[in-house]
């Protein structure tokens, strides 16, 4: 029984990154995703006796994460995030599928990021890693906010296409 | 581009712009509802929403857990404790003695919602309260605790102020001492679980049931404990674990690296270094802070200044205003170090301060101490020196004063132990309003100094 307990804990701790990525794709907000992950961990450990060894832990854990995300959103003021429990219910399965093959996607992304210009790479870093506001970036670059959004959209589209292309190349 | 392509692009732009704008501020209600309707009705919009979230967080380097959320697992049977909210986190003002300061490392869990699990039974008792201690029960506001109180699964305990502490005792004899500015959330579902948000904790863990070790989650790691004695200091960036008895296995989630820490050893888990064992260091005989690299991590009060400094110095620290109740005062306050203390005191120890004042007047210098019990130290006393000969000081001129620590006087009302038998964990310089323009360039604790107070001008 002690060995089973250690194995289960290893499963939970060993899949934290997968669970976090899944939740963040649902919510689009890092801090909110961390909150939900904590809650998911608690529920998983509380329900450890319901998990049957040898079955698919990831599917079970992600399902728990989905329901914890929905429960968390139900308790949130409606205007804080875009997602709602109804939307989560509709996107959860797609999010699970997208989660597969994450490592190869990350490799492809890294490679594609290197093909960006220094200016665009810096912009992406400032906006998403350092969370600088559009209004601040706009002021510093002399572009309007809408122009900034348009530029980020084009950069993101280019990267998505690049990643897709590289993944298709890997699978051949 | 075909009409369908145009429509697809329009959908993408709507979603992308909404996600982009929502990063900076909540969307206007009408727009939010419009986007939500689009997501509810359009599979394409939903797929794109997921793709945008995924790639935005890859950009942020957040496709992995942020370093501060690493979990170090120490094998011990405890289910994960209730969450520490980052979404609702707020800064906590902490203080030592008479000051208020922004605390970087402590966070208060504000429950804005009912938790999904109902707490219904006592799992421990909170006792030996010292200073300011708060308990937050799920779904309720924090309440101040001054006497022994029952703790239920899901409760959050917070100690506020460097001298504060509280002891959490479980029925099986497990004891957790929370000290300084610290906070934890505790639960028990047949396994003890602690989410240790930040601060310093000393633990004596009774042997736990087979297969159910106690689980402690810090901002960076998770610890599983079967029965041992250890101390833990955690911030958002690192976990510092010292094991006194038994063994503790620590696993860093970010890369899965783990190590077993035996008695007498220490490990520091952060994003930069490997998990390497070292002997638990004793408090050093000397201490020096010169602010050349800025304020030390966790420094509680003071503002950096760069002008009119002694030769060779680039940065110093100025006393800043702090308020306690109706009393306005100014202070420079060091970071507290409950875990190992700032320095050890010897008969020949002295404090040397390089300083200036724009309006020379008396100031208090406090050494804050706790007992030397490595398992469960308690706040001991404040030792005070307020006899800097300000009448000899010229406004704005730099001086060096060396004060034998034997000159510090114990304040009444607390332990009678002499300073040498205690462990200093924080240094405070303060004075009441008006601002005297106190600037300190360097603080040094050393041995072998003069036997009496020495003051000299250095510019």
XYZ file of C-alpha atoms in Angstrom:
631
model
C 0.000 0.000 0.000
C 2.874 2.310 0.778
C 4.387 1.603 -2.629
C 1.057 2.406 -4.309
C 0.912 5.655 -2.376
C 4.398 6.658 -3.538
C 3.582 5.677 -7.121
C 0.438 7.795 -7.104
C 2.262 10.782 -5.681
C 4.913 10.337 -8.352
C 2.183 10.353 -10.995
C 0.745 13.595 -9.671
C 4.062 15.351 -9.309
C 5.369 13.959 -12.564
C 2.505 15.365 -14.614
C 2.330 18.836 -13.118
C 3.634 20.519 -16.241
C 1.169 18.728 -18.490
C -1.720 19.636 -16.227
C -0.608 23.248 -15.952
C -0.304 23.637 -19.728
C -3.760 22.167 -20.162
C -5.327 24.513 -17.633
C -3.565 27.559 -19.025
C -4.825 26.757 -22.527
C -8.370 26.762 -21.106
C -8.074 29.941 -19.071
C -5.432 31.998 -20.857
C -4.240 33.405 -17.544
C -1.116 32.142 -15.768
C -1.997 33.069 -12.201
C -5.522 31.703 -12.535
C -4.090 28.494 -13.984
C -1.773 28.128 -11.015
C -4.689 28.512 -8.607
C -6.669 25.858 -10.443
C -3.647 23.546 -10.558
C -3.305 23.721 -6.791
C -6.970 22.889 -6.400
C -6.671 20.049 -8.911
C -3.734 18.579 -7.005
C -5.714 18.651 -3.819
C -8.659 16.862 -5.404
C -6.432 14.274 -7.091
C -4.783 13.355 -3.826
C -8.081 13.347 -2.010
C -9.518 10.974 -4.613
C -6.445 8.790 -4.909
C -8.417 5.685 -3.946
C -10.664 6.199 -6.978
C -7.760 5.879 -9.393
C -7.153 2.400 -10.695
C -3.485 1.609 -11.133
C -2.657 0.763 -14.719
C -5.358 2.983 -16.195
C -4.656 6.261 -17.958
C -3.682 8.696 -15.227
C -3.300 11.667 -17.561
C -6.822 11.428 -18.952
C -8.231 11.118 -15.460
C -6.137 13.992 -14.107
C -6.993 16.283 -16.999
C -10.679 15.522 -16.533
C -10.356 16.493 -12.881
C -8.531 19.634 -14.001
C -11.334 20.461 -16.408
C -13.954 20.221 -13.683
C -11.849 22.200 -11.246
C -11.459 24.885 -13.908
C -15.208 25.025 -14.390
C -15.832 25.105 -10.641
C -13.262 27.866 -10.214
C -14.881 29.937 -12.947
C -18.328 29.520 -11.402
C -17.082 31.260 -8.308
C -15.416 34.083 -10.179
C -16.996 37.403 -11.038
C -18.237 37.080 -14.592
C -16.159 39.812 -16.137
C -12.701 38.748 -14.974
C -11.815 36.243 -17.686
C -13.108 35.414 -21.135
C -13.743 31.738 -20.395
C -16.932 30.521 -18.731
C -17.798 27.024 -17.508
C -19.921 26.460 -20.631
C -17.030 27.424 -22.886
C -14.644 25.194 -20.949
C -16.978 22.264 -21.407
C -16.876 22.821 -25.159
C -13.113 23.263 -25.495
C -11.856 20.753 -22.952
C -11.524 17.820 -25.328
C -9.747 19.892 -27.975
C -7.410 21.210 -25.297
C -6.515 17.664 -24.256
C -5.718 16.745 -27.834
C -3.588 19.849 -28.294
C -1.596 18.905 -25.235
C -0.245 15.829 -26.974
C 3.148 16.171 -28.596
C 4.026 19.201 -26.529
C 7.772 18.596 -26.561
C 8.005 18.549 -30.333
C 5.876 21.706 -30.483
C 8.208 23.450 -28.064
C 11.224 22.450 -30.156
C 9.512 23.715 -33.275
C 8.572 26.959 -31.555
C 12.126 27.549 -30.384
C 13.397 27.036 -33.874
C 10.734 29.288 -35.383
C 11.377 32.045 -32.833
C 14.963 32.189 -33.989
C 13.750 33.039 -37.476
C 12.037 36.192 -36.211
C 13.792 39.512 -36.493
C 15.438 40.793 -33.319
C 12.841 43.537 -33.130
C 9.915 41.128 -33.327
C 11.475 38.699 -30.899
C 12.030 41.513 -28.436
C 8.435 42.656 -28.855
C 7.109 39.153 -28.167
C 9.327 38.845 -25.098
C 8.258 42.193 -23.706
C 4.562 41.596 -24.289
C 4.239 38.000 -23.125
C 7.197 37.240 -20.862
C 7.411 40.616 -19.183
C 3.666 41.362 -19.532
C 4.205 44.915 -20.715
C 0.932 46.624 -21.586
C -0.081 47.415 -25.138
C -0.443 51.070 -24.250
C 3.133 51.201 -22.955
C 4.562 49.363 -25.954
C 2.565 51.626 -28.230
C 3.966 54.734 -26.571
C 7.524 53.476 -26.736
C 7.379 52.340 -30.338
C 5.290 55.185 -31.727
C 2.695 52.768 -33.088
C -0.984 52.920 -32.203
C -2.421 50.241 -29.943
C -4.331 48.781 -32.890
C -1.180 48.674 -34.957
C 0.581 46.832 -32.101
C -2.231 44.290 -31.944
C -2.089 43.840 -35.698
C 1.675 43.300 -35.574
C 1.419 40.767 -32.747
C -1.332 38.984 -34.666
C 0.868 38.724 -37.762
C 3.846 37.512 -35.735
C 1.737 34.897 -34.031
C 0.204 33.725 -37.340
C 3.652 33.450 -38.885
C 4.905 31.390 -35.934
C 1.875 29.126 -35.932
C 2.390 28.437 -39.624
C 6.085 27.842 -39.051
C 5.403 25.398 -36.218
C 2.832 23.565 -38.309
C 5.272 23.319 -41.187
C 8.067 21.977 -38.984
C 5.834 19.419 -37.286
C 4.616 18.195 -40.658
C 8.217 17.931 -41.773
C 9.111 15.862 -38.668
C 6.242 13.477 -39.198
C 7.336 12.603 -42.738
C -8.616 35.652 -50.556
C -12.039 33.990 -50.634
C -15.011 35.094 -48.595
C -14.545 32.101 -46.313
C -10.947 33.036 -45.747
C -11.996 36.590 -44.934
C -14.541 35.304 -42.426
C -11.968 33.019 -40.843
C -9.496 35.848 -40.556
C -12.157 38.085 -39.045
C -12.952 35.425 -36.449
C -9.299 35.016 -35.641
C -8.803 38.748 -35.278
C -11.816 39.045 -32.989
C -10.524 36.283 -30.733
C -6.905 37.408 -30.861
C -7.755 41.034 -30.104
C -10.038 40.029 -27.234
C -7.367 37.801 -25.684
C -4.810 40.549 -26.181
C -6.951 43.264 -24.589
C -8.022 40.986 -21.728
C -4.356 40.616 -20.724
C -4.315 44.289 -19.765
C -7.812 44.865 -18.360
C -11.228 43.215 -18.156
C -13.180 43.587 -21.389
C -16.234 45.797 -21.544
C -19.343 43.757 -20.781
C -20.901 44.028 -24.244
C -17.710 42.998 -25.991
C -17.105 40.191 -23.494
C -20.555 38.772 -24.088
C -20.063 39.025 -27.834
C -16.793 37.085 -27.679
C -18.305 34.498 -25.383
C -21.217 33.996 -27.791
C -18.720 33.531 -30.598
C -16.851 30.911 -28.580
C -20.058 29.120 -27.685
C -21.269 28.959 -31.285
C -18.121 28.624 -33.410
C -15.871 25.555 -33.179
C -13.281 27.428 -35.232
C -13.254 30.293 -32.765
C -12.805 27.858 -29.904
C -9.885 26.092 -31.571
C -8.229 29.392 -32.295
C -8.779 30.571 -28.709
C -6.919 27.493 -27.455
C -4.120 28.001 -29.983
C -3.686 31.636 -28.991
C -3.544 30.811 -25.288
C -1.092 28.010 -25.924
C 1.306 29.997 -28.038
C 1.087 33.142 -25.881
C 2.181 31.144 -22.923
C 4.940 29.469 -24.849
C 6.141 32.992 -25.669
C 6.126 33.823 -21.989
C 8.202 30.766 -21.169
C 5.164 29.629 -19.240
C 4.585 26.403 -21.066
C 6.273 25.037 -17.993
C 5.357 25.890 -14.449
C 6.781 29.209 -13.290
C 9.872 28.595 -11.166
C 8.174 29.859 -8.073
C 5.601 27.121 -8.226
C 8.010 24.237 -8.178
C 7.015 21.541 -5.846
C 9.615 19.795 -3.813
C 8.146 16.563 -2.685
C 9.216 15.182 0.572
C 7.703 11.791 0.992
C 5.066 12.081 3.563
C 1.469 11.266 3.471
C -0.479 14.360 3.063
C -2.979 15.383 0.430
C -2.385 18.719 -1.209
C -3.516 21.555 0.977
C -5.980 24.243 -0.050
C -4.687 26.647 -2.586
C -2.686 29.755 -2.165
C -4.253 32.095 -4.657
C -1.993 33.913 -7.058
C -5.003 35.321 -8.866
C -6.180 37.077 -5.734
C -2.822 37.612 -4.081
C -2.076 40.937 -2.496
C 0.987 42.398 -0.919
C 1.225 42.290 2.840
C 2.726 45.065 4.828
C 5.040 43.608 7.402
C 6.774 45.253 10.203
C 9.303 44.715 12.853
C 9.194 46.618 16.117
C 7.747 49.965 15.044
C 7.815 49.811 11.285
C 5.677 48.959 8.321
C 7.323 47.820 5.141
C 6.405 46.114 1.946
C 7.136 42.435 2.192
C 8.186 40.809 -0.976
C 8.003 37.292 0.187
C 4.755 37.052 2.151
C 1.351 36.876 0.562
C -2.075 36.809 2.100
C -4.658 34.412 0.818
C -7.893 36.318 0.383
C -10.757 33.958 -0.035
C -13.193 35.478 -2.483
C -15.191 32.348 -2.801
C -16.349 29.287 -0.949
C -13.894 26.441 -1.236
C -15.188 23.239 -2.795
C -14.423 21.164 0.314
C -16.242 21.702 3.543
C -14.068 21.958 6.594
C -15.738 20.429 9.584
C -13.310 19.151 12.172
C -10.371 20.156 14.258
C -7.060 18.815 13.054
C -4.689 20.787 15.256
C -4.438 23.431 17.896
C -2.715 26.783 17.590
C -0.916 27.840 20.744
C 2.045 29.779 22.128
C 0.964 32.872 20.250
C 3.469 35.722 20.171
C 2.978 39.021 18.374
C 0.386 39.291 15.603
C -1.168 36.045 14.444
C -4.170 35.653 12.149
C -6.252 32.670 11.167
C -8.376 32.633 8.033
C -11.097 30.056 7.880
C -12.281 29.172 4.405
C -15.004 31.550 3.315
C -14.453 34.000 6.146
C -12.257 36.998 6.869
C -9.006 36.667 8.759
C -9.360 36.905 12.519
C -6.711 37.913 15.007
C -5.700 35.194 17.441
C -4.444 35.914 20.908
C -5.111 32.659 22.709
C -5.066 28.954 21.999
C -7.481 28.112 19.196
C -8.667 25.089 17.236
C -7.522 24.760 13.658
C -9.624 22.979 11.052
C -8.646 21.513 7.719
C -8.337 24.358 5.227
C -7.429 27.082 7.695
C -4.655 29.542 6.862
C -2.391 30.759 9.659
C -0.327 33.907 9.241
C 2.190 35.494 11.556
C 2.855 39.181 10.955
C 5.938 41.052 12.085
C 9.455 39.784 12.648
C 9.009 38.969 16.373
C 5.724 37.098 15.844
C 5.365 33.338 16.126
C 2.758 30.631 16.666
C 2.936 26.909 17.311
C 0.603 24.485 15.548
C 0.278 21.189 17.387
C -1.383 18.105 15.888
C -2.882 15.304 17.949
C -0.066 12.920 17.008
C 2.526 15.300 18.422
C 3.566 16.898 15.144
C 4.534 20.517 15.809
C 4.957 23.345 13.319
C 6.349 26.647 14.558
C 5.621 29.563 12.265
C 7.941 32.536 12.809
C 8.365 36.079 11.554
C 6.337 37.057 8.506
C 5.052 33.654 7.513
C 1.947 31.970 6.297
C 0.712 28.439 5.740
C -2.517 26.604 4.965
C -3.035 23.253 6.647
C -5.316 20.317 5.898
C -5.710 16.685 6.816
C -7.644 14.098 4.845
C -6.049 11.166 6.553
C -2.750 12.642 5.424
C -1.346 15.899 6.721
C -0.822 18.554 4.099
C 0.657 22.030 4.401
C 0.896 24.680 1.730
C 3.709 26.856 3.038
C 3.263 30.181 1.268
C 6.344 31.988 2.521
C 8.411 32.704 5.593
C 10.109 30.502 8.152
C 8.903 27.316 9.783
C 10.426 24.919 12.257
C 8.911 21.448 12.246
C 8.996 18.387 14.441
C 7.031 15.713 12.635
C 5.933 12.621 14.490
C 6.210 9.312 12.605
C 3.399 9.241 10.063
C 1.225 6.268 9.051
C 2.749 3.972 6.456
C 2.177 5.270 2.947
C 0.848 8.592 4.190
C 3.761 10.915 4.792
C 3.183 14.564 5.544
C 3.300 16.750 2.447
C 4.542 20.328 2.555
C 4.351 22.452 -0.578
C 6.446 25.624 -0.784
C 6.408 28.131 -3.636
C 9.209 26.115 -5.245
C 9.060 22.598 -3.928
C 7.105 19.853 -2.229
C 8.452 18.036 0.783
C 7.328 14.631 1.965
C 8.082 13.827 5.572
C 7.667 10.543 7.393
C 8.905 11.690 10.750
C 11.714 14.077 11.300
C 12.767 17.467 12.556
C 13.682 20.248 10.183
C 13.443 23.966 9.484
C 12.267 25.592 6.316
C 12.583 29.052 4.888
C 10.702 29.805 1.691
C 10.196 32.724 -0.621
C 8.781 32.889 -4.118
C 12.255 32.203 -5.467
C 13.835 29.620 -3.181
C 13.352 27.003 -0.500
C 15.983 26.598 2.200
C 15.694 23.291 4.064
C 17.768 22.250 7.083
C 17.236 18.799 8.587
C 17.997 18.297 12.268
C 16.798 14.708 12.665
C 15.694 11.989 10.300
C 15.794 12.361 6.549
C 13.800 14.429 4.122
C 13.555 13.774 0.402
C 13.146 16.882 -1.688
C 12.174 16.727 -5.369
C 12.218 19.767 -7.589
C 9.327 19.570 -9.981
C 10.795 21.795 -12.671
C 13.383 19.219 -13.648
C 12.547 16.256 -11.401
C 15.859 16.488 -9.603
C 15.681 15.105 -6.090
C 17.941 14.530 -3.131
C 17.586 13.011 0.325
C 18.721 15.392 3.020
C 20.039 13.679 6.139
C 20.331 15.105 9.628
C 22.809 17.925 9.948
C 22.578 18.841 6.288
C 20.994 21.626 4.305
C 19.816 22.118 0.738
C 18.747 25.272 -1.075
C 16.347 24.878 -3.979
C 16.126 27.703 -6.477
C 15.980 28.109 -10.220
C 19.688 28.706 -10.627
C 21.601 26.058 -8.726
C 21.726 22.307 -8.383
C 20.305 20.556 -5.356
C 23.503 20.140 -3.404
C 23.897 19.104 0.214
C 25.925 21.175 2.616
C 26.436 21.210 6.342
C 24.003 23.436 8.178
C 25.927 26.659 8.736
C 25.974 28.293 12.140
C 25.292 32.005 12.474
C 28.545 33.751 11.513
C 30.584 35.844 13.897
C 30.652 38.702 11.429
C 28.094 40.441 9.241
C 28.504 43.178 6.718
C 26.067 45.008 4.470
C 27.206 47.923 2.313
C 24.284 48.218 -0.147
C 26.657 48.342 -3.130
C 24.516 45.667 -4.782
C 21.277 47.292 -3.707
C 19.026 46.326 -0.856
C 19.540 42.702 0.242
C 16.727 40.308 -0.578
C 13.925 40.752 1.932
C 15.226 44.057 3.342
C 12.195 45.470 5.063
C 12.598 49.235 5.190
C 14.825 51.854 3.606
C 15.355 53.611 0.305
C 18.533 53.480 -1.745
C 20.380 56.746 -2.322
C 23.312 57.400 -4.627
C 24.293 61.023 -3.961
C 26.715 62.618 -1.506
C 28.248 59.362 -0.329
C 31.633 58.579 1.204
C 34.509 58.096 -1.232
C 34.358 54.754 -2.940
C 30.701 54.150 -2.155
C 28.004 53.942 -4.838
C 24.894 53.265 -2.806
C 23.582 53.802 0.709
C 20.196 53.470 2.385
C 18.008 56.246 3.764
C 15.460 55.941 6.551
C 11.917 56.063 5.230
C 8.690 57.007 6.861
C 6.731 54.293 8.588
C 3.575 54.695 10.565
C 2.372 52.726 13.516
C -1.083 53.755 14.573
C -1.078 57.485 15.122
C 2.716 57.699 15.483
C 4.769 58.698 12.498
C 8.329 57.471 12.523
C 11.251 56.757 10.209
C 13.245 53.578 9.986
C 15.835 51.390 8.322
C 15.065 47.720 8.940
C 17.093 44.722 7.820
C 15.697 41.506 6.450
C 14.743 39.040 9.195
C 16.594 35.734 9.313
C 14.779 33.474 11.740
C 16.340 30.359 10.348
C 19.975 30.858 11.265
C 20.166 34.359 12.688
C 22.180 37.260 11.327
C 25.282 36.813 13.510
C 26.489 35.230 16.744
C 27.262 37.477 19.667
C 30.556 37.274 21.548
C 31.966 39.338 24.440
C 34.141 41.277 21.975
C 31.489 41.732 19.252
C 30.774 45.261 18.109
C 28.597 47.061 15.570
C 30.171 49.638 13.273
C 27.882 51.995 11.373
C 28.885 54.480 8.691
C 26.184 57.152 8.650
C 25.150 60.760 8.387
C 22.152 62.811 9.516
C 20.862 66.039 8.020
C 19.291 67.003 11.352
C 21.351 65.236 14.013
C 19.318 63.890 16.885
C 18.990 60.677 18.846
C 18.077 57.448 17.083
C 17.272 53.959 18.336
C 19.355 51.007 17.235
C 17.636 47.701 17.991
C 18.947 44.158 17.816
C 15.962 41.784 17.658
C 16.643 38.312 19.012
C 15.188 34.871 19.396
C 16.212 31.901 21.538
C 18.944 29.551 20.348
C 16.679 26.504 20.296
C 17.270 25.162 16.786
C 14.074 23.100 16.869
C 11.570 25.694 18.072
C 13.104 29.104 18.653
C 10.965 31.813 20.179
C 11.171 35.564 20.108
C 13.368 36.541 23.048
C 13.903 40.282 23.381
C 14.885 43.568 21.777
C 18.235 45.057 22.730
C 18.506 48.817 22.365
C 21.218 51.413 21.974
C 20.141 55.079 21.776
C 23.159 56.980 22.966
C 24.778 58.054 19.726
C 26.339 61.404 20.733
C 24.321 63.458 18.281
C 25.484 66.717 19.869
C 28.890 66.100 18.281
C 27.501 65.495 14.806
C 27.553 68.110 12.085
C 24.592 68.099 9.719
C 25.216 66.137 6.521
C 28.702 64.966 7.488
C 29.731 61.306 7.379
C 30.718 59.513 10.583
C 31.694 56.060 11.673
C 30.570 54.846 15.081
C 31.658 51.570 16.663
C 29.406 50.318 19.445
C 30.387 47.287 21.540
C 27.350 44.998 21.582
C 27.733 44.870 25.355
C 26.461 48.476 25.349
C 23.044 47.393 24.066
C 20.426 47.309 26.821
C 17.793 44.629 27.160
C 14.251 45.977 27.075
C 12.070 45.005 30.034
C 9.122 42.680 29.769
C 10.617 39.754 27.886
C 13.236 37.109 28.519
C 16.103 37.961 30.881
C 18.710 36.077 28.925
C 21.782 38.089 27.978
C 22.410 38.992 24.359
C 25.269 36.509 24.051
C 22.913 33.620 24.789
C 20.459 34.670 22.093
C 20.457 34.817 18.321
C 19.964 38.206 16.643
C 17.731 37.874 13.611
C 17.036 41.485 12.645
C 18.543 44.981 13.007
C 16.401 48.120 13.230
C 17.290 51.835 13.174
C 14.376 54.107 13.953
C 13.295 57.464 15.328
C 10.057 59.464 15.602
C 9.081 62.222 13.183
C 10.303 64.643 11.927
C 12.666 63.124 9.398
C 16.277 63.488 10.552
C 17.680 62.505 7.193
C 19.453 59.405 8.472
C 21.496 57.693 5.759
C 23.541 54.567 6.429
C 26.320 53.554 4.080
C 27.511 50.421 5.820
C 26.707 48.211 8.808
C 29.310 45.833 10.089
C 29.373 43.314 12.924
C 32.835 42.155 13.856
C 34.895 40.854 16.712
C 37.842 42.435 18.419
C 36.556 46.013 18.335
C 37.046 48.742 20.926
C 35.755 48.272 24.438
C 33.989 51.627 24.459
C 31.987 53.550 21.895
C 34.114 55.288 19.308
C 32.866 58.016 16.977
C 34.913 59.573 14.215
C 34.261 61.763 11.250
C 35.249 60.257 7.925
C 34.828 63.035 5.388
